[in-house]
mmCIF file of C-alpha atoms in Angstrom:
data_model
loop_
_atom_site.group_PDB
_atom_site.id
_atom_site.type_symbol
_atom_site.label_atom_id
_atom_site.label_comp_id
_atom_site.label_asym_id
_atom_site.label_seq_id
_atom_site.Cartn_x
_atom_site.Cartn_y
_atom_site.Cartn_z
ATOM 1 C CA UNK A 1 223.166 75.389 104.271
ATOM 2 C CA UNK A 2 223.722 76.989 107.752
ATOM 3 C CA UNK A 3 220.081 77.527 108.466
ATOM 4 C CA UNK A 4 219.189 80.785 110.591
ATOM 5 C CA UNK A 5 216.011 81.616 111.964
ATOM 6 C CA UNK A 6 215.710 85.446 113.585
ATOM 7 C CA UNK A 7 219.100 85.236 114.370
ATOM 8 C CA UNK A 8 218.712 81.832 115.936
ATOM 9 C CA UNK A 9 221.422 78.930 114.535
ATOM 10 C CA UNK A 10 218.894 76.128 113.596
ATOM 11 C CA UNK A 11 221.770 74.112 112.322
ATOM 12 C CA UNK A 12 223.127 72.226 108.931
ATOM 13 C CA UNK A 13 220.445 71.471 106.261
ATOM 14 C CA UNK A 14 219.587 70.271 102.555
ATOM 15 C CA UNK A 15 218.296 72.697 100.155
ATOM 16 C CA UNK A 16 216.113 71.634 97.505
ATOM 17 C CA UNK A 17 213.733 72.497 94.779
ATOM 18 C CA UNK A 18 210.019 72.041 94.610
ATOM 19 C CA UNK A 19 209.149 69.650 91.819
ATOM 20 C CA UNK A 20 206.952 71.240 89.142
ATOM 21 C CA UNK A 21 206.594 71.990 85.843
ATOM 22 C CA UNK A 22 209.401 74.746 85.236
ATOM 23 C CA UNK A 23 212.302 75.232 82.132
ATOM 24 C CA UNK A 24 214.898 73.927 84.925
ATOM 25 C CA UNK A 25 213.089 71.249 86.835
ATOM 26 C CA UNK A 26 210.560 68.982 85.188
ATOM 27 C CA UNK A 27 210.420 70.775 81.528
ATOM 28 C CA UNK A 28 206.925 69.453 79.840
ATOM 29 C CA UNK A 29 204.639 70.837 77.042
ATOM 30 C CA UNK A 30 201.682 72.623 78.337
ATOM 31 C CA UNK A 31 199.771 69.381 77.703
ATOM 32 C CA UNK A 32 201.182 67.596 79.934
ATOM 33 C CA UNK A 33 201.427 65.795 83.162
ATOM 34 C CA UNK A 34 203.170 66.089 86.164
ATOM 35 C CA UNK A 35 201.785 63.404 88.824
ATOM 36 C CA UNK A 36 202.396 61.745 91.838
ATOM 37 C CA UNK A 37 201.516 58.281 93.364
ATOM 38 C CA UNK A 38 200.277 59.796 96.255
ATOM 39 C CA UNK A 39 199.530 58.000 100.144
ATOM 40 C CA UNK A 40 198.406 61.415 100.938
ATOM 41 C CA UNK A 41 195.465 61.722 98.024
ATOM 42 C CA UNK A 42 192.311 62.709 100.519
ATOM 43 C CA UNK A 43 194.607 65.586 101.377
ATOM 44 C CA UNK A 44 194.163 66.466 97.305
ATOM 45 C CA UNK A 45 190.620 67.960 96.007
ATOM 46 C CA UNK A 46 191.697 66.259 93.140
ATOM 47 C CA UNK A 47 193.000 62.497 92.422
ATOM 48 C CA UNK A 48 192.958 59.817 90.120
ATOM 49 C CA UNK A 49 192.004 56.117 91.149
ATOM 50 C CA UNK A 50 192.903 53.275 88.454
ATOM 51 C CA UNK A 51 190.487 50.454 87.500
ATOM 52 C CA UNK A 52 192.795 47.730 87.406
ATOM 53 C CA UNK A 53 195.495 48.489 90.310
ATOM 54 C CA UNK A 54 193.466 50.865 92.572
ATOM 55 C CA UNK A 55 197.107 53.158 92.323
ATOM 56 C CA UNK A 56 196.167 56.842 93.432
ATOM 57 C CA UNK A 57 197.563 59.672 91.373
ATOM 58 C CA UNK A 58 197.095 63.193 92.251
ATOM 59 C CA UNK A 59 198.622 66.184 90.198
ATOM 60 C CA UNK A 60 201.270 68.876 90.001
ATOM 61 C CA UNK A 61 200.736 69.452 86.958
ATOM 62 C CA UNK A 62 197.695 70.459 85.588
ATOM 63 C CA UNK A 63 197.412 72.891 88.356
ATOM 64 C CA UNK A 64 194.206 72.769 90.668
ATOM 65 C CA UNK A 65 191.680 74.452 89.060
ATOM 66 C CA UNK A 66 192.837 73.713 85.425
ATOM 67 C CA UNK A 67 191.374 70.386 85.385
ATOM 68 C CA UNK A 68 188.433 69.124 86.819
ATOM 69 C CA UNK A 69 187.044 65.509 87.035
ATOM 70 C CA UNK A 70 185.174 64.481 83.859
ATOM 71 C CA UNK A 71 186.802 67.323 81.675
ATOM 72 C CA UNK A 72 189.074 66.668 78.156
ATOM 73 C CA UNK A 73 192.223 66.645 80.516
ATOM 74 C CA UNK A 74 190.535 64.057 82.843
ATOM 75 C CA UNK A 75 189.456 61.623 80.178
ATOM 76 C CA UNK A 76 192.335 61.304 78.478
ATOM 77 C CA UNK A 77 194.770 61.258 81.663
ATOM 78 C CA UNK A 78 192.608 58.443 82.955
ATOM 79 C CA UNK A 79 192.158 56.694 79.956
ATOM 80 C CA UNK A 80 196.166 56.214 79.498
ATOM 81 C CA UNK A 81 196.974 55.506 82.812
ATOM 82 C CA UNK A 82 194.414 52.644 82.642
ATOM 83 C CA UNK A 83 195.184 51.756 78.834
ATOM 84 C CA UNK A 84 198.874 51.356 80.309
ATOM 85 C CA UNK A 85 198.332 48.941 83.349
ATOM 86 C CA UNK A 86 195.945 47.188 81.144
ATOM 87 C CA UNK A 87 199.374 46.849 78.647
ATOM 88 C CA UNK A 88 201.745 46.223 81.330
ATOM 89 C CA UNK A 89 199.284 43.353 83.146
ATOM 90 C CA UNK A 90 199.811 41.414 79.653
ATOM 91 C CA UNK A 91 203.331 40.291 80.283
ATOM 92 C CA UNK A 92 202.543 38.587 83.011
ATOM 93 C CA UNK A 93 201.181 35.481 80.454
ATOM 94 C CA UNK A 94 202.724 37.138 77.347
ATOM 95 C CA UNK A 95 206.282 38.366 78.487
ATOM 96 C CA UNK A 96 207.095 38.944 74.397
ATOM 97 C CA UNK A 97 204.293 41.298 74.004
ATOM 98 C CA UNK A 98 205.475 45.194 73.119
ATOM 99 C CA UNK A 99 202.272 46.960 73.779
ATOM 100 C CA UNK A 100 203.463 48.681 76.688
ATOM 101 C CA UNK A 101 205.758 50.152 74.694
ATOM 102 C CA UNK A 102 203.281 52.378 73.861
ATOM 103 C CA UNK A 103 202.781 53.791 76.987
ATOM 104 C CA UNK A 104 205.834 54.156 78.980
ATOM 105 C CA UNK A 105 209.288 55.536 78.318
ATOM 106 C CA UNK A 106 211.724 52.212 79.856
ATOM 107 C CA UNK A 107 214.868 54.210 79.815
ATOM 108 C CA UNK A 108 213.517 56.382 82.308
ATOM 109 C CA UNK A 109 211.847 53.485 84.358
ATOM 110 C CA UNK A 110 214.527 51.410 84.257
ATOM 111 C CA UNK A 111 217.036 54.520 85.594
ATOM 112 C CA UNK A 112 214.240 54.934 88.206
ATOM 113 C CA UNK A 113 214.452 51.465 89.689
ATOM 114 C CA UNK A 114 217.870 51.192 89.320
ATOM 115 C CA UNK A 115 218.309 54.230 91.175
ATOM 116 C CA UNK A 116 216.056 52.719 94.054
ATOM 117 C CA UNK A 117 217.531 49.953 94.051
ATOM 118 C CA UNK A 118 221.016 51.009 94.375
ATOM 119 C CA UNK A 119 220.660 52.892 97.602
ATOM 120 C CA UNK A 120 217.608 50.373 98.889
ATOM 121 C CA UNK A 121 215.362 52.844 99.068
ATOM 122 C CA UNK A 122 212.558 52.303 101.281
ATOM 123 C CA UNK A 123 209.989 54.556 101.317
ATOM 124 C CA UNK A 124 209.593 56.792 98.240
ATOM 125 C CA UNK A 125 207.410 59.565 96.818
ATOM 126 C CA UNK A 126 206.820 58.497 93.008
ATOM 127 C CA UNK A 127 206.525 60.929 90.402
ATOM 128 C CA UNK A 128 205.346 60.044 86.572
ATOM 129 C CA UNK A 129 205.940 62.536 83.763
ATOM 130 C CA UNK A 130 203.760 62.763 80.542
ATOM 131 C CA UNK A 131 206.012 65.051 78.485
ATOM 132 C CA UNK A 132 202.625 65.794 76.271
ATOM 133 C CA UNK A 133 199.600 63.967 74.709
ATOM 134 C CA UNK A 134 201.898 62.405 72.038
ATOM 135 C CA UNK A 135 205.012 61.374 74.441
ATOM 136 C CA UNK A 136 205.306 58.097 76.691
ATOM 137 C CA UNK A 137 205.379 57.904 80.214
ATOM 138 C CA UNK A 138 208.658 58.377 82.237
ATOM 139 C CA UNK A 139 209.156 57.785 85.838
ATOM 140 C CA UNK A 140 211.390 60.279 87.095
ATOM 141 C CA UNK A 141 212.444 62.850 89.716
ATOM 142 C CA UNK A 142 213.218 60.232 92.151
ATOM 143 C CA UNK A 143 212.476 62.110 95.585
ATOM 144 C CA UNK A 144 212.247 61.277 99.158
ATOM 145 C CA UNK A 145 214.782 59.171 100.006
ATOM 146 C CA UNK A 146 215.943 59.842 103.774
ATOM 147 C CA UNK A 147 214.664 55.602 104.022
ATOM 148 C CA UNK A 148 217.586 54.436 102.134
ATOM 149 C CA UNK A 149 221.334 53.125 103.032
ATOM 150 C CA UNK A 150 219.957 50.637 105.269
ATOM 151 C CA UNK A 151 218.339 52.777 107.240
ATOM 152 C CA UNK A 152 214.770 52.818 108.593
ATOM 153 C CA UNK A 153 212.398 53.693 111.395
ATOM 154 C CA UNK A 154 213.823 51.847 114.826
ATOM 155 C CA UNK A 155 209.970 51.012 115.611
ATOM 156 C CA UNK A 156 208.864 49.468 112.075
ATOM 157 C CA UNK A 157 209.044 45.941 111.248
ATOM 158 C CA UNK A 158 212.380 45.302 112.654
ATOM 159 C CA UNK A 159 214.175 45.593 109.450
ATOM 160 C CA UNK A 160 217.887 45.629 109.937
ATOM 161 C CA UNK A 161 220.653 46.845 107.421
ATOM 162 C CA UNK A 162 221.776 43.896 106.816
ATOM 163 C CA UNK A 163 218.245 42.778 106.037
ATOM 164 C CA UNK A 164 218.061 45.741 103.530
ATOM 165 C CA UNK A 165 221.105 45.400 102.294
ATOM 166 C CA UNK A 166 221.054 41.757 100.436
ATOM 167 C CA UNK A 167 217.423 42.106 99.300
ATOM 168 C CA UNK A 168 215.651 43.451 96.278
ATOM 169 C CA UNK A 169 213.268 46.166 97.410
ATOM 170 C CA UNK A 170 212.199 46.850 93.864
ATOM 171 C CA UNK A 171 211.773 44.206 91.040
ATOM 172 C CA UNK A 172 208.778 42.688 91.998
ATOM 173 C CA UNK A 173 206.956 45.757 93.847
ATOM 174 C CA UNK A 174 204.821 48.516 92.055
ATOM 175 C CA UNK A 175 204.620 48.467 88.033
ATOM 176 C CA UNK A 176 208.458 46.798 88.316
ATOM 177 C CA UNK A 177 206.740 43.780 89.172
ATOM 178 C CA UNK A 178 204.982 43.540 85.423
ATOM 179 C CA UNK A 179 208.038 45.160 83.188
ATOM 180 C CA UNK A 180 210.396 42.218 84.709
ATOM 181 C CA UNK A 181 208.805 39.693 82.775
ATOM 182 C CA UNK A 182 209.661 41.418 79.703
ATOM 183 C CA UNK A 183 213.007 40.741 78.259
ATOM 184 C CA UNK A 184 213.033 43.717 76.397
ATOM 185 C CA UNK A 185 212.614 45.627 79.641
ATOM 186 C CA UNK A 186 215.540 43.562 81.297
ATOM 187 C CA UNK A 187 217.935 44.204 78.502
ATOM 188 C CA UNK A 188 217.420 47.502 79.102
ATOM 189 C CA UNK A 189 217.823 47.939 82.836
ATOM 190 C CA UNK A 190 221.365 45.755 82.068
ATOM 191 C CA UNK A 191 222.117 48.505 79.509
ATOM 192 C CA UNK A 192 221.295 51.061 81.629
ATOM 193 C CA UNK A 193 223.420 49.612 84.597
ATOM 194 C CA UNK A 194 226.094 49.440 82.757
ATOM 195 C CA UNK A 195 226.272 52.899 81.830
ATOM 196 C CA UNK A 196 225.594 53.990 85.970
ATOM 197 C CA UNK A 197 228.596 51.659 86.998
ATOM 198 C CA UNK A 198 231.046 53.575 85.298
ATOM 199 C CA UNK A 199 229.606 56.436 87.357
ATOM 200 C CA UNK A 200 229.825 54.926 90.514
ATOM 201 C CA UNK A 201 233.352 56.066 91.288
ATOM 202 C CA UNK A 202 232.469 59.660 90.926
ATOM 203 C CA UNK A 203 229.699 59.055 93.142
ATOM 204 C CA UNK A 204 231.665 57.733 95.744
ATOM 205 C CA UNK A 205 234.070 60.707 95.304
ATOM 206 C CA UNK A 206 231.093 63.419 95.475
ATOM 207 C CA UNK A 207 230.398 61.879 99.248
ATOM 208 C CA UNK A 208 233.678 62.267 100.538
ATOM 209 C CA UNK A 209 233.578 65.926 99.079
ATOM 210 C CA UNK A 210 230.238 66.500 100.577
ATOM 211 C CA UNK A 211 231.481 64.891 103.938
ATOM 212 C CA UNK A 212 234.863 67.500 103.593
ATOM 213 C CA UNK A 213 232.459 70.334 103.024
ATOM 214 C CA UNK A 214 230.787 69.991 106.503
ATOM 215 C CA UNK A 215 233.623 68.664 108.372
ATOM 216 C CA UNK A 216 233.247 72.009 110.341
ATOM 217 C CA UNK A 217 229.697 72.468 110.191
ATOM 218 C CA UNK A 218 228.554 69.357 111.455
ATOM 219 C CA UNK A 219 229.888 70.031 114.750
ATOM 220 C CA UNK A 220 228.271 73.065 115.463
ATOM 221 C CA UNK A 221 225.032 71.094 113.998
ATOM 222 C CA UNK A 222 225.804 68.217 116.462
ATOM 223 C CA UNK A 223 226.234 70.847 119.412
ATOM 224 C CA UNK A 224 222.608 72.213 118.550
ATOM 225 C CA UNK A 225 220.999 68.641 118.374
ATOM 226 C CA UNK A 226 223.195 65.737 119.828
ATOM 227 C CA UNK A 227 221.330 62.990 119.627
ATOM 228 C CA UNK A 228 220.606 63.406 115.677
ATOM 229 C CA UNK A 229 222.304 60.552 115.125
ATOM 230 C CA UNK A 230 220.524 58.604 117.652
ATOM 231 C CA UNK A 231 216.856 59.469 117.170
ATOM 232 C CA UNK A 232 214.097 57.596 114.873
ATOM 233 C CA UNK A 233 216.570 55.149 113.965
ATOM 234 C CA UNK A 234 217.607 51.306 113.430
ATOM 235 C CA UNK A 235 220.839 51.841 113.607
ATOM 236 C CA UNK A 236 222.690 54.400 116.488
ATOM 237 C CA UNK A 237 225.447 56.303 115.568
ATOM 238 C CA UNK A 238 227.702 57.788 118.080
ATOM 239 C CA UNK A 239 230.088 59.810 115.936
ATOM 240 C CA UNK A 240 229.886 61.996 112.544
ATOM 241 C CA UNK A 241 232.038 60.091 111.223
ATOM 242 C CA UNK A 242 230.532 56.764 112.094
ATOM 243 C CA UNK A 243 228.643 57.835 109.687
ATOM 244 C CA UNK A 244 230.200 59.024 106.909
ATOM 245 C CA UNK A 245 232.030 55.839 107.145
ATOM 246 C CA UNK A 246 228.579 53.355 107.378
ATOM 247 C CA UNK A 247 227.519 55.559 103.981
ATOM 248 C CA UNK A 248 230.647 54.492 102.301
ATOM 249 C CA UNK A 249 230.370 51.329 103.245
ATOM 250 C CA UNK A 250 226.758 50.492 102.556
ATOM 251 C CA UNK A 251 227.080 52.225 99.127
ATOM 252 C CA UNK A 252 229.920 50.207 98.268
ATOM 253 C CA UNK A 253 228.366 46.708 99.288
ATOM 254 C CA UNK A 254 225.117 47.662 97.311
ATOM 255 C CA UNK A 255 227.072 48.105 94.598
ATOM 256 C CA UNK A 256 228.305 44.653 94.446
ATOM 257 C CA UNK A 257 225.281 43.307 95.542
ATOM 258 C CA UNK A 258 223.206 44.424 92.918
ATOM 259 C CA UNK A 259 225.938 43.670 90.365
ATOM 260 C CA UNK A 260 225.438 40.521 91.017
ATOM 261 C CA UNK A 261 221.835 40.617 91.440
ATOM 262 C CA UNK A 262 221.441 41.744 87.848
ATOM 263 C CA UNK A 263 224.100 39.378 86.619
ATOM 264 C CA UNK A 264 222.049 36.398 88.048
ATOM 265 C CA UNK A 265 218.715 37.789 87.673
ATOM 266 C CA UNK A 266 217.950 40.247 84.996
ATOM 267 C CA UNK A 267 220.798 39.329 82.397
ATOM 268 C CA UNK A 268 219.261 36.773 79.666
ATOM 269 C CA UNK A 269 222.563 35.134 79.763
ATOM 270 C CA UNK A 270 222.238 33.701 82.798
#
């Protein structure tokens, strides 16, 4: 969108939704759970701490005020979240075992981390669904992802594209690090990959017709702030379409990196 503010251009940005529980964003029973693995939790009056992992969850769902530490909602919230890293912890020695299976939905994990992993996503906000009391956990909306593409703050670590680029960020961080010992949990990220390749041209094509949309825009934007492609950033761009054209590009070598990555490392045929 052209953004205005009183009258003032303010220049080109991304509109999004807020995620909550809603019919046409994250659609849950009234039992459920919306959460967040959250580096922001003191900011929360309310959060959950696991035993095993120490992982910090706070909540979008119950709202504030409709669940309070120690209630119904509590105990069983914090009971499955720990009766699930307890499950996932076991494949570690036991990669055969199927008792987190009980817990977690792997479709939507394994769409999660392949979605991560495609664009190399750095630094992510992670959001768990429990449909209801009865339903598995599913990770999903994937959110927060200006850290991706190779891209990352000039003044952290050093990390370069190309450093970003040929590396896994995902398969052994976070829960990812448990459900890749499980074959069963492999077979379905290949599955699942296979089904997103297909996509992958029409992905490619929806960035050239984003990058067409704005061809205009994006010069009025770059009048308004010219060193946007310049600031907080490991890698300077001079033009617009330096980088359209370093999006392409990155995109399309991630693709064939982790191709291969999954071919050599997550397929059981290899």
């Amino acid at each position: 969108v052209h953004l205005y503010l009183n009258g003032e251009y303010m220049g080109v940005y991304l509109l999004t939704d807020h995620i909550e529980k809603a019919k046409e964003r994250v659609n849950i029973e009234d039992d459920g759970y919306l959460m967040k693995y959250d580096g922001y939790y003191y900011e929360s009056p309310l959060f959950l701490v696991t035993d095993e992992m120490r992982r910090i969850y706070t909540f979008k769902y119950p709202d504030e005020g409709k669940m309070i530490e120690g209630d119904d909602n509590w105990i069983f919230i914090s009971s499955f979240m720990n009766n699930l890293e307890s499950a996932i912890f076991l494949l570690e020695d036991d990669p055969d075992n199927t008792e987190y299976l009980s817990y977690i939905d792997p479709v939507s994990f394994a769409k999660w981390y392949l979605v991560a992993e495609l664009m190399a996503v750095v630094d992510v906000n992670q959001y768990y669904v429990l449909p209801s009391k009865s339903s598995t956990l599913k990770e999903y909306p994937i959110w927060d992802a200006e850290w991706s593409l190779g891209l990352w703050p000039s003044e952290a670590w050093g990390w370069t594209p190309d450093d970003l680029l040929t590396e896994s960020r995902w398969s052994g961080n976070d829960y990812f690090y448990y459900l890749f010992h499980s074959p069963r949990f492999r077979d379905v990220v290949v599955e699942e990959w296979e089904k997103m390749k297909v996509q992958l041209p029409t992905v490619r094509s929806n960035i050239q017709k984003v990058a067409n949309s704005i061809v205009k825009a994006q010069k009025e934007n770059y009048d308004l702030w010219p060193d946007a492609g310049k600031a907080m950033c490991n890698v300077t761009f001079n033009t617009w379409e330096e980088e359209v054209e370093y999006t392409n590009d990155f995109f399309e070598k991630r693709t064939l990196w982790l191709d291969d990555f999954i071919s050599q490392n997550v397929s059981r045929q290899h």
